[in-house]
Short mmCIF file of N, CA and C in Angstrom, two decimals:
data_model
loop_
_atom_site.label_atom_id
_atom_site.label_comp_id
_atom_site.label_asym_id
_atom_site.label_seq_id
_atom_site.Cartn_x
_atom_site.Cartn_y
_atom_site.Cartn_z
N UNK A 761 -16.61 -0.89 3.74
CA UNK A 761 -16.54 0.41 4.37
C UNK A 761 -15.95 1.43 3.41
N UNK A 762 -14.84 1.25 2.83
CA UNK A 762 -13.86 1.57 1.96
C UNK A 762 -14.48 1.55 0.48
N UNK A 763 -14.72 2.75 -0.16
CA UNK A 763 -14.63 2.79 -1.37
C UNK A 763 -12.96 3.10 -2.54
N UNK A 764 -12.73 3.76 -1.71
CA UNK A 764 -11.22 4.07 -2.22
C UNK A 764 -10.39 4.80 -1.20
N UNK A 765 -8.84 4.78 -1.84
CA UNK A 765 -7.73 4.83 -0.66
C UNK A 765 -7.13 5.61 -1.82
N UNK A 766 -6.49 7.05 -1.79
CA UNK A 766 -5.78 7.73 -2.03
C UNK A 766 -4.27 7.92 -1.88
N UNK A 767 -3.39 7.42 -2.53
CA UNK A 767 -1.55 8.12 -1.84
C UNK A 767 -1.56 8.83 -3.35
N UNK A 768 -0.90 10.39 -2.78
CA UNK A 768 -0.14 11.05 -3.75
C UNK A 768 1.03 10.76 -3.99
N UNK A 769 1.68 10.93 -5.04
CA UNK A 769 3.57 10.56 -5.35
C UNK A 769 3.83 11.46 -6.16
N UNK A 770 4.86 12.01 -6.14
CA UNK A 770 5.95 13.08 -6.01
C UNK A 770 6.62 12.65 -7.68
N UNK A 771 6.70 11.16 -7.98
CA UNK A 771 7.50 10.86 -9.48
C UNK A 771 6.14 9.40 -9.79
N UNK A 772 5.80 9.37 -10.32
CA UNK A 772 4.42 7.88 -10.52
C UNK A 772 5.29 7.07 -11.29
N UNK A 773 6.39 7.09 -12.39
CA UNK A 773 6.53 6.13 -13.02
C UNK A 773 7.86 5.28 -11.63
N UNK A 774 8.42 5.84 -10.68
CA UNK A 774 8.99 5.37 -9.26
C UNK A 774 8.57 4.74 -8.52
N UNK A 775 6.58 5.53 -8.18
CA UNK A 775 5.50 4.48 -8.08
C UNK A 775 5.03 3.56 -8.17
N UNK A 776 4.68 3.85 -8.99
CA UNK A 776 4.06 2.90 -10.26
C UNK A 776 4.77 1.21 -10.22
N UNK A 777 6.31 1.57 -10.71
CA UNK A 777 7.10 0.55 -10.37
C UNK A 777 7.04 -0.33 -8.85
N UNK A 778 7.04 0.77 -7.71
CA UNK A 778 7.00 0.34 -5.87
C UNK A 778 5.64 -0.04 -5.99
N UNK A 779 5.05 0.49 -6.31
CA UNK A 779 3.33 -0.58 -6.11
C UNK A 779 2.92 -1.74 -6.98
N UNK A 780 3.02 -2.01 -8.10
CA UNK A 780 3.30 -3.07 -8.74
C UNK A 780 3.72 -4.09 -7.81
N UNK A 781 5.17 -4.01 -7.60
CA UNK A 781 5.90 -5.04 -7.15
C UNK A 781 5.24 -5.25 -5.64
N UNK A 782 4.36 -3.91 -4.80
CA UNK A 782 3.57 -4.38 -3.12
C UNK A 782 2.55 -5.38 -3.86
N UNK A 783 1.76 -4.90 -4.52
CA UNK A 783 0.44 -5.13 -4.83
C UNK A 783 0.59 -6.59 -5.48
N UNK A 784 1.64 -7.17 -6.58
CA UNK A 784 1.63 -8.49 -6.86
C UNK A 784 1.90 -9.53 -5.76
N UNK A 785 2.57 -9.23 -4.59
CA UNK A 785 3.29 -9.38 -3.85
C UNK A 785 1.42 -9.93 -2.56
N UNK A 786 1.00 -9.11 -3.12
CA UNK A 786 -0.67 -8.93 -1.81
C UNK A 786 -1.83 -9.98 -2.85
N UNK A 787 -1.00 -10.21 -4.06
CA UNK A 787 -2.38 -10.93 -5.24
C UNK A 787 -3.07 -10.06 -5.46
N UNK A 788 -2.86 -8.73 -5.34
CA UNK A 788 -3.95 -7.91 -5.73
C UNK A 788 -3.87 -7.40 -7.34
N UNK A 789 -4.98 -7.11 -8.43
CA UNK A 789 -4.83 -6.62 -9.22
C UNK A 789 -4.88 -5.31 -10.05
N UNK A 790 -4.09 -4.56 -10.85
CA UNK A 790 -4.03 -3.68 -11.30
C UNK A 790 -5.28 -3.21 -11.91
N UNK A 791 -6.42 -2.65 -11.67
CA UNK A 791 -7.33 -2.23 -12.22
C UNK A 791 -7.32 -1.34 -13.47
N UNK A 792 -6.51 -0.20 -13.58
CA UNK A 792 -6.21 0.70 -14.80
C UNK A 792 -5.30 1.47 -13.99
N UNK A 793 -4.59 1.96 -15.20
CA UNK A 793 -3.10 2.90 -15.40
C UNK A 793 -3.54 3.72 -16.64
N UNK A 794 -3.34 5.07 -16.06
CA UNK A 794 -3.64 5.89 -17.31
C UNK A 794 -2.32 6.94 -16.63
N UNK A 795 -0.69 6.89 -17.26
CA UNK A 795 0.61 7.52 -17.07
C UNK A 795 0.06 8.93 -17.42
N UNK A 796 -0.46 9.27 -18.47
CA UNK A 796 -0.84 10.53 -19.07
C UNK A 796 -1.44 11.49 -17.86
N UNK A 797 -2.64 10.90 -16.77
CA UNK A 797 -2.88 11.44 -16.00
C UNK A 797 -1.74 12.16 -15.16
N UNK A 798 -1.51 11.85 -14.35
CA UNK A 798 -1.24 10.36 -14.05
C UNK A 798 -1.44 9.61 -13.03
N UNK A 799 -2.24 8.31 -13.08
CA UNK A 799 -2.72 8.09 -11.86
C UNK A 799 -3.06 6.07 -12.12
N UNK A 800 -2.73 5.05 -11.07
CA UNK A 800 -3.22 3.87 -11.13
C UNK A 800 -4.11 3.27 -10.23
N UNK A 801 -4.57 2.27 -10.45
CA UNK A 801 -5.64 1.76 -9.32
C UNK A 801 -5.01 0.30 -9.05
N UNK A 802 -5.23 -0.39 -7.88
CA UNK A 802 -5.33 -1.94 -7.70
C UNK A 802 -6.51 -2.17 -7.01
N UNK A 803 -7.12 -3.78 -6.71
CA UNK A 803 -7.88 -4.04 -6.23
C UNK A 803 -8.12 -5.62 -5.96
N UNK A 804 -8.99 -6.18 -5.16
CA UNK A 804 -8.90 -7.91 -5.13
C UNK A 804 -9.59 -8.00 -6.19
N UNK A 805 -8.91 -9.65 -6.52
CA UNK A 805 -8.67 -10.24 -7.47
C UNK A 805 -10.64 -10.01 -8.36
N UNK A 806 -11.05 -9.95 -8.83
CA UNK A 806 -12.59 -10.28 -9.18
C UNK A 806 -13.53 -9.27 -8.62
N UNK A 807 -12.81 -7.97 -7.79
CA UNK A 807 -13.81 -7.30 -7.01
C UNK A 807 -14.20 -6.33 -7.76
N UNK A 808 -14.34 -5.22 -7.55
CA UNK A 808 -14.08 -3.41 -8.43
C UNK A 808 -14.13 -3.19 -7.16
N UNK A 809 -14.37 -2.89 -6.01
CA UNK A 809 -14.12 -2.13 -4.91
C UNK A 809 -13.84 -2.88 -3.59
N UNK A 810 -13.54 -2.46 -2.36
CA UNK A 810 -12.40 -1.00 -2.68
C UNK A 810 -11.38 -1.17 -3.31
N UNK A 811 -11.00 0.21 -3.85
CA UNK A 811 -9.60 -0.30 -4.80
C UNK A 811 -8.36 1.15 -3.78
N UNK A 812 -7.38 1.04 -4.35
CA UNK A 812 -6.10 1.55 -3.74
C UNK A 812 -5.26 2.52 -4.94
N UNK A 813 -5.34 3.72 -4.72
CA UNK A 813 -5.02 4.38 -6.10
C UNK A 813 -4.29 5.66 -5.96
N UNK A 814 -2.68 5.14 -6.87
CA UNK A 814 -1.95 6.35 -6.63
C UNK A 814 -1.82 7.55 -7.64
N UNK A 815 -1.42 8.76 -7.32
CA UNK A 815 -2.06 9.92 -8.45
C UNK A 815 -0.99 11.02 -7.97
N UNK A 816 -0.58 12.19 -9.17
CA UNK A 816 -0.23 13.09 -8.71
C UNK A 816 -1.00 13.97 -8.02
N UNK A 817 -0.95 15.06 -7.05
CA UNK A 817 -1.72 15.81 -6.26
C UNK A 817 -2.19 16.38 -7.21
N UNK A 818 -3.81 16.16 -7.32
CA UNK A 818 -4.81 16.83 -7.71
C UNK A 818 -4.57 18.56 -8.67
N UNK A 819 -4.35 19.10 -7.31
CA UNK A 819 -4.38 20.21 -6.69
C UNK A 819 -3.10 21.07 -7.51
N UNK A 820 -2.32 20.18 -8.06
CA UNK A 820 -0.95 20.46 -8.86
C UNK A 820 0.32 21.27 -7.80
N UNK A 821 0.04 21.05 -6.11
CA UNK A 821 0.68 21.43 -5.80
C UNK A 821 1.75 19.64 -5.25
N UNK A 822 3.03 20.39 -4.71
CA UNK A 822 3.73 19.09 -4.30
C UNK A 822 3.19 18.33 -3.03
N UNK A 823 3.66 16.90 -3.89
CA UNK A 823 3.25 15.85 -2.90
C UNK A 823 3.94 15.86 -1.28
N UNK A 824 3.25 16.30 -0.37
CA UNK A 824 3.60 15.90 0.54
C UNK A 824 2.97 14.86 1.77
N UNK A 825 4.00 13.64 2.47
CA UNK A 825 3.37 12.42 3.37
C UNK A 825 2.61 13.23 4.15
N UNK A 826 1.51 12.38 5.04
CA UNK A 826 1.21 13.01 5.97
C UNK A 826 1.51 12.50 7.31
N UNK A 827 1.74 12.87 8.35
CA UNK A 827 1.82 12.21 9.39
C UNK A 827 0.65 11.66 10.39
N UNK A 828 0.87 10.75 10.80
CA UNK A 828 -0.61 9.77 11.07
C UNK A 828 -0.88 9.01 10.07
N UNK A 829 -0.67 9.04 8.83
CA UNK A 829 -1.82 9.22 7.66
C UNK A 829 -1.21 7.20 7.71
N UNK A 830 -1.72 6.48 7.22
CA UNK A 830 -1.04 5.30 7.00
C UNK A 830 -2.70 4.63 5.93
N UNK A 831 -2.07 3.31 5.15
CA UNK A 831 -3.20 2.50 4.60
C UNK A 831 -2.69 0.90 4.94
N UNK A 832 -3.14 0.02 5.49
CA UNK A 832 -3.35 -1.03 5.89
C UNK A 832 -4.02 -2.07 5.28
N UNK A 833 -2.61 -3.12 4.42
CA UNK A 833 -3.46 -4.05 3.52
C UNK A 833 -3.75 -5.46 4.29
N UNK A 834 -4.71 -6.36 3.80
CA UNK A 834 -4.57 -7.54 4.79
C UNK A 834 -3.81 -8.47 3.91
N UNK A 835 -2.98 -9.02 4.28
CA UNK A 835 -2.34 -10.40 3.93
C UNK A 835 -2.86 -11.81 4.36
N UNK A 836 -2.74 -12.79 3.74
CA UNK A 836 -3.68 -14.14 3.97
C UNK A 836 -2.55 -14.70 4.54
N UNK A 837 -1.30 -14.68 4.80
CA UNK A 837 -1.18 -15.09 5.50
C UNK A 837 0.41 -14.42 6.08
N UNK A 838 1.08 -15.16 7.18
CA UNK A 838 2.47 -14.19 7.98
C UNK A 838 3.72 -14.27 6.55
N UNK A 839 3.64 -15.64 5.86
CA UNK A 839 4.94 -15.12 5.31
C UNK A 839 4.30 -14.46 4.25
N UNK A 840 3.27 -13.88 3.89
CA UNK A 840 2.74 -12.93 2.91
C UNK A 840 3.17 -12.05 3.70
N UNK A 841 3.14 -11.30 4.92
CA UNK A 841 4.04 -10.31 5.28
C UNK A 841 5.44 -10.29 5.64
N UNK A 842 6.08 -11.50 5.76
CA UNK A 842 6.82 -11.15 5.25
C UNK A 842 7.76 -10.98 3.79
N UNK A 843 7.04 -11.47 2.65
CA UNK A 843 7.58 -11.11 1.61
C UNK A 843 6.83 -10.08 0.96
N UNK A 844 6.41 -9.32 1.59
CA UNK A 844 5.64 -8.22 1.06
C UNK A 844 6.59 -7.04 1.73
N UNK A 845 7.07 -7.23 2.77
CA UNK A 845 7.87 -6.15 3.33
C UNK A 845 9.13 -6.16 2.47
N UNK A 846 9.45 -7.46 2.28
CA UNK A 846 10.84 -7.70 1.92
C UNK A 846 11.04 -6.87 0.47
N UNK A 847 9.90 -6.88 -0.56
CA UNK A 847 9.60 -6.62 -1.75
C UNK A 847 9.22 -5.22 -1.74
N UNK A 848 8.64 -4.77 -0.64
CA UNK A 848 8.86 -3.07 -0.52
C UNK A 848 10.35 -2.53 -0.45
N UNK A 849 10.99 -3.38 0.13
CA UNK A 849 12.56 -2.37 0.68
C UNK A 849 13.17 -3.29 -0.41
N UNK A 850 13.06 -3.60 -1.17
CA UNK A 850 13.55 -3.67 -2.52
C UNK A 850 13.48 -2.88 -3.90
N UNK A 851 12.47 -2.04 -3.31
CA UNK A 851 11.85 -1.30 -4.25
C UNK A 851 11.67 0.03 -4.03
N UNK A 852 12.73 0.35 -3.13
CA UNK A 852 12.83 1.93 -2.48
C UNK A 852 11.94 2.28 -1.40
N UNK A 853 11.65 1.16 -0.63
CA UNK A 853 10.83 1.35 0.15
C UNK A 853 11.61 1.78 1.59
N UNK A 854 11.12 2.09 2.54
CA UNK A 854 11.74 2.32 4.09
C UNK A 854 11.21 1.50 5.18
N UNK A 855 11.81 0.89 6.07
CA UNK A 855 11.04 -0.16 6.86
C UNK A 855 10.91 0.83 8.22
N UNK A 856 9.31 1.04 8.73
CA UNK A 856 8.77 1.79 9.78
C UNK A 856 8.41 0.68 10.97
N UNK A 857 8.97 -0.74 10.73
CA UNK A 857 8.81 -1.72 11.52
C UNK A 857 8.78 -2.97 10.98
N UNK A 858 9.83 -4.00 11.06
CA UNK A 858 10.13 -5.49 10.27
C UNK A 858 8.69 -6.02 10.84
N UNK A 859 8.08 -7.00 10.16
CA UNK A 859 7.73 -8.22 10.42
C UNK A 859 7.76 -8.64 11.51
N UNK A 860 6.58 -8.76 12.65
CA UNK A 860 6.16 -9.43 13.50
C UNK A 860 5.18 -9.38 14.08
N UNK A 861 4.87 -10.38 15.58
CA UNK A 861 3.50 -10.21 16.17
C UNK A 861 3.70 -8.53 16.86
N UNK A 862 2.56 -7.96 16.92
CA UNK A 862 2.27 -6.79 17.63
C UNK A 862 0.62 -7.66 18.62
N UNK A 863 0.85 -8.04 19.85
CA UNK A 863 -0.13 -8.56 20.43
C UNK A 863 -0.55 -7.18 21.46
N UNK A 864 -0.21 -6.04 21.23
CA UNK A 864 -0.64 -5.10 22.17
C UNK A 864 -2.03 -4.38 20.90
N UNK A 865 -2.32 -5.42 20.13
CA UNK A 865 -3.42 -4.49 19.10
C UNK A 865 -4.43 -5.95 19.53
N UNK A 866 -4.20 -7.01 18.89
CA UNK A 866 -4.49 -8.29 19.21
C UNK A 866 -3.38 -9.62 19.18
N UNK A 867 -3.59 -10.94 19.86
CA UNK A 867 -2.76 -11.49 20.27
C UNK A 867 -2.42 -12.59 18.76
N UNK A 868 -3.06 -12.24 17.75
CA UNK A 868 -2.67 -12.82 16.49
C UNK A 868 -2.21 -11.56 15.28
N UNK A 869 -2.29 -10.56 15.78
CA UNK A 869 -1.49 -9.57 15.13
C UNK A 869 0.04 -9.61 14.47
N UNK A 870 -0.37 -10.02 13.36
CA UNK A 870 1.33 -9.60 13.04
C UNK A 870 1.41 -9.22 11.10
N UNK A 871 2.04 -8.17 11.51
CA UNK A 871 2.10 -7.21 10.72
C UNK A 871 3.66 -6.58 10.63
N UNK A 872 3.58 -5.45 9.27
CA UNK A 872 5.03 -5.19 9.14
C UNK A 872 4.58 -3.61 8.35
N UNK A 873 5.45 -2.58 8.88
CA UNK A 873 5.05 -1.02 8.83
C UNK A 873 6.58 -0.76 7.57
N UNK A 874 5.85 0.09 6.76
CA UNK A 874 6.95 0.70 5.47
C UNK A 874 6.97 1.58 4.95
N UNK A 875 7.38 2.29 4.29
CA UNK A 875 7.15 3.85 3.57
C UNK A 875 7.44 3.49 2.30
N UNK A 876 6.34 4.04 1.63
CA UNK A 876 6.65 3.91 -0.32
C UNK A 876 8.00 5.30 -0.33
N UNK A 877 8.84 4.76 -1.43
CA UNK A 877 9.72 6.30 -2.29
C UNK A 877 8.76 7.32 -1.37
N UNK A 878 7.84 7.83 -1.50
CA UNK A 878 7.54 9.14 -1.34
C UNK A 878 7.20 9.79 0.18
N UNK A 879 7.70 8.51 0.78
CA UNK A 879 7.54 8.95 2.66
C UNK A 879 5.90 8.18 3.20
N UNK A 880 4.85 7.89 2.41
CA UNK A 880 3.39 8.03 2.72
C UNK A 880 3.86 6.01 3.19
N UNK A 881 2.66 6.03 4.24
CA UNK A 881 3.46 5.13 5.36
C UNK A 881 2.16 4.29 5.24
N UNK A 882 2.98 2.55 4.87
CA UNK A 882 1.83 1.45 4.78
C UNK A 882 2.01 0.38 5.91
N UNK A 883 1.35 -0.18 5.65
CA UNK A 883 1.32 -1.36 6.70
C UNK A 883 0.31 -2.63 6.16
N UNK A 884 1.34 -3.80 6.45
CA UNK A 884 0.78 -5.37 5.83
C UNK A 884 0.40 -6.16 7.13
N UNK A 885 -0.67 -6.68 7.20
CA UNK A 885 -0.97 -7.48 8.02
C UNK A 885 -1.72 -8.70 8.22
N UNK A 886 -1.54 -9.38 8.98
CA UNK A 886 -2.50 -10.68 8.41
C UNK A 886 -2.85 -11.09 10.29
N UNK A 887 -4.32 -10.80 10.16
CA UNK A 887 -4.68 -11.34 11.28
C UNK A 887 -5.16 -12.76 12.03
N UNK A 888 -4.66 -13.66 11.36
CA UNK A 888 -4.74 -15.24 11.69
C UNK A 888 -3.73 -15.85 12.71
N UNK A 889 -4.13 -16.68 13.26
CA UNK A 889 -3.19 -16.94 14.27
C UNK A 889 -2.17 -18.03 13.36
N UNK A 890 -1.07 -18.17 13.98
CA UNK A 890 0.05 -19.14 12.95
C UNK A 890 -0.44 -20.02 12.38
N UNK A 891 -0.70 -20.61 11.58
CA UNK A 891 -0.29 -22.23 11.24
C UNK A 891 -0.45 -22.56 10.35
#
């Protein structure tokens, strides 16, 4: 569905660092980093698309979150969310909801809500039932 996923950031090499550490954390890989831009990509392991790519605002005005706005990675499995959350709020991240089932979406839902450094609001989830 997804060709690409956009977050602006406010400082990229702060970034840069907080997504690294989500994205190794998801097995996903770094596609290209060009700092000079400045702007990076990730993506699954062997794919080219969709990929996930953070950048200063275009537009050269300041980065600001949006509200609503969120990107939603899948995790293979629950303690992939939870050490994916854990590894965000290690990394200047903000927790918008720990680690657990949410069965009011579906009854194998469980997922964990976070904010990168720059406020823009993610969410890890892995939709398999336990085991």
């Amino acid at each position: 569905m997804f060709s690409h996923v956009f977050f602006s950031v406010s400082d990229f090499n702060r970034a840069l660092a907080f997504y690294d550490a989500v994205m190794d954390g998801l097995g996903l890989e770094r596609r290209f980093c060009e700092p000079e831009k400045p702007w990076a990509g990730w993506h699954s392991a062997g794919r080219a698309r969709p990929f996930f790519v953070i950048c200063k605002p275009h537009d050269g005005r300041p980065h600001d979150a949006g509200n609503g706005q969120m990107a939603a990675f899948t995790a293979g499995t629950r303690a992939m969310v939870d050490a994916v959350h854990r590894i965000a709020l290690a990394h200047g991240g903000s927790c918008e909801g720990p680690p657990g089932l949410r069965t009011h979406y579906h009854p194998d839902y469980y997922g964990a809500y976070f904010r990168d450094p720059d406020g823009n609001k993610l969410c890890v989830v892995c939709h398999d039932a336990a085991g």
